[in-house]
Structure formats: structure tokens, C-alpha cells
C-alpha positions as a Markdown table, in Angstrom:
| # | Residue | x | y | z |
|---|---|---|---|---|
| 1 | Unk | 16.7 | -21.7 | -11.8 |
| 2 | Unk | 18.4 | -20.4 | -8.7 |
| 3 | Unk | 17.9 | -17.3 | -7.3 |
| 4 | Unk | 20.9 | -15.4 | -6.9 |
| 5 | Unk | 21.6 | -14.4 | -3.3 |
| 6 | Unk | 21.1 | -11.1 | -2.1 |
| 7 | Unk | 24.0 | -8.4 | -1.9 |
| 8 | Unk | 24.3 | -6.4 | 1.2 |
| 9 | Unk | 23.6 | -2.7 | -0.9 |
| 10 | Unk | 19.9 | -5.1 | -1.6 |
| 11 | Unk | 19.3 | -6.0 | 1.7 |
| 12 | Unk | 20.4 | -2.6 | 3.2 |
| 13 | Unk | 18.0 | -0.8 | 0.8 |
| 14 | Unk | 15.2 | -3.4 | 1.3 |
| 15 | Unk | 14.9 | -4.4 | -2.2 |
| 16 | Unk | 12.4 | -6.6 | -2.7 |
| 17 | Unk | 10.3 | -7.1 | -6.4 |
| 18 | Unk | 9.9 | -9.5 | -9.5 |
| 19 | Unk | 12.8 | -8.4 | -12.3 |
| 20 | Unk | 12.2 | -10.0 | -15.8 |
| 21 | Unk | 15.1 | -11.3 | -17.7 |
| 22 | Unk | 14.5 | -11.9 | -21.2 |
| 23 | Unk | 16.7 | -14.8 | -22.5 |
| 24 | Unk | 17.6 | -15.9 | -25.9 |
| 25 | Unk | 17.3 | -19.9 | -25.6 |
| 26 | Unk | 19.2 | -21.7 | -28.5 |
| 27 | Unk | 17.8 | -25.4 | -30.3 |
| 28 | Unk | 19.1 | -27.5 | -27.6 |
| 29 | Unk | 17.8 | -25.4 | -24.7 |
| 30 | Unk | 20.7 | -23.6 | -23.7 |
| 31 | Unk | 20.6 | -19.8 | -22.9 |
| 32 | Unk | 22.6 | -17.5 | -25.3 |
| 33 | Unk | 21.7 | -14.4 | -24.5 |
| 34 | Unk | 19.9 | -12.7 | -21.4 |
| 35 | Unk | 18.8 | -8.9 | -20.8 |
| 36 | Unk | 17.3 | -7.1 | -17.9 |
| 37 | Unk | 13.9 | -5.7 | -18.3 |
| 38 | Unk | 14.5 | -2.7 | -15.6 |
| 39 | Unk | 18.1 | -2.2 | -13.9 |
| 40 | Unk | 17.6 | -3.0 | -9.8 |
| 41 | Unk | 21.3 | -1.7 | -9.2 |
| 42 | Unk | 22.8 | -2.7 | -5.4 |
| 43 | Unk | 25.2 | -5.3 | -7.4 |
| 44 | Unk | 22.3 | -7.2 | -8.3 |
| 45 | Unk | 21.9 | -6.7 | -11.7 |
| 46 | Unk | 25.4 | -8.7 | -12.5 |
| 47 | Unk | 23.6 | -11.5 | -10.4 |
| 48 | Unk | 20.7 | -11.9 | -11.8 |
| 49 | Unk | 22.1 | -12.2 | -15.4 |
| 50 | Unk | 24.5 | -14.7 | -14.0 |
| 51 | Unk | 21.8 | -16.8 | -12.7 |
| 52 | Unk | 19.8 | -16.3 | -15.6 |
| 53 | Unk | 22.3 | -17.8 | -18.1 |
| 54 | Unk | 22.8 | -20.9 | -16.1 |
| 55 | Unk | 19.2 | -21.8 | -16.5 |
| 56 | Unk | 18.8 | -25.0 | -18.8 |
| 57 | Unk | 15.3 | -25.2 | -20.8 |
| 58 | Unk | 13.2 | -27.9 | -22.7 |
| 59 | Unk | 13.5 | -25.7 | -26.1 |
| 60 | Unk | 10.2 | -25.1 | -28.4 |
| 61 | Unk | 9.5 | -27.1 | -31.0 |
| 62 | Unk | 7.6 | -25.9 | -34.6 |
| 63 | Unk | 4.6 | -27.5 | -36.1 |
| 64 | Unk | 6.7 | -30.4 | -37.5 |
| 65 | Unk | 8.9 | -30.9 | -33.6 |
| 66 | Unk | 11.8 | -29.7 | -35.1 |
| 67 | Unk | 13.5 | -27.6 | -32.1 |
| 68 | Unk | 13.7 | -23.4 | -32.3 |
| 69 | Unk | 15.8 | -21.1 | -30.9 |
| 70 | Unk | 13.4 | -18.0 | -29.6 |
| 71 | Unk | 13.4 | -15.5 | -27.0 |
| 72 | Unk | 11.7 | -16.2 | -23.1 |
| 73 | Unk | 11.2 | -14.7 | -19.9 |
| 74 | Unk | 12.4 | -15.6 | -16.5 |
| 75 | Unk | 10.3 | -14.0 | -13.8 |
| 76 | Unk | 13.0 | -13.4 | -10.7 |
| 77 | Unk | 10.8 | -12.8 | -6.9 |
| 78 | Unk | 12.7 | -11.1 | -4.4 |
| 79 | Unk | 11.8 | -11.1 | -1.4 |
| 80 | Unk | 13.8 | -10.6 | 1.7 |
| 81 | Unk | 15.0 | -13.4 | 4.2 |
């Protein structure tokens, strides 16, 4: 998962933090759906979602291995360069 790069609003307000993004991962892994836990705002919200749905995952399996689509979290750490 990248981390999306700063905007200048986010580095001229010296955000730094973790943002959660809850994403809806389908049977083969693939995200379908992603949501911000908290708004951060600078232009960085549009980024962070954008990252978020590019992410790939190994998707859950049930008792039997049969693949599930479910809902996640992607912990995002900002810290400035």
C-alpha cells in the first residue's frame, strides 16, 4: 500500500497522524469500497481514498476456505518528510 504524497495545504498546516480507511474487500481480494474514519481535509482526503482502493489483499476465507468478501482497515501514518 502506497502512501499517498503529501499536498502542500498538509505540509503547510503540519499534518501529521494515523487516518483509518475502512475498505470493503471483495472474494478475490480486490477493494470495492473505501471510507474515511475522520476527514483530515488539506486535499488529502481525495488521496488517501485513492490510495486506499489501489490496495490488493489476500481475501478471508470461511471455515470450509471458501473466499469472503468483508470489511477491513488500512491504518495510514503521516508523518512529515
Amino acid at each position: 500500500i502506497l502512501i499517498p504524497e503529501y499536498t502542500d495545504g498538509a505540509l503547510d498546516a503540519g499534518f501529521e497522524g494515523q487516518v483509518t480507511v475502512e475498505v470493503f474487500v471483495d472474494e478475490k481480494g480486490q477493494v470495492k469500497d473505501a471510507e474515511l474514519s475522520r476527514r483530515v481535509g488539506y486535499g488529502m482526503d481525495r488521496r488517501i481514498l485513492e490510495s486506499a482502493r489501489r490496495a490488493q489483499f489476500i481475501p478471508r476465507k470461511n471455515a470450509k476456505g471458501k473466499p469472503l468478501a468483508t470489511w477491513t482497515e488500512i491504518p495510514f501514518r503521516f508523518v512529515i518528510p
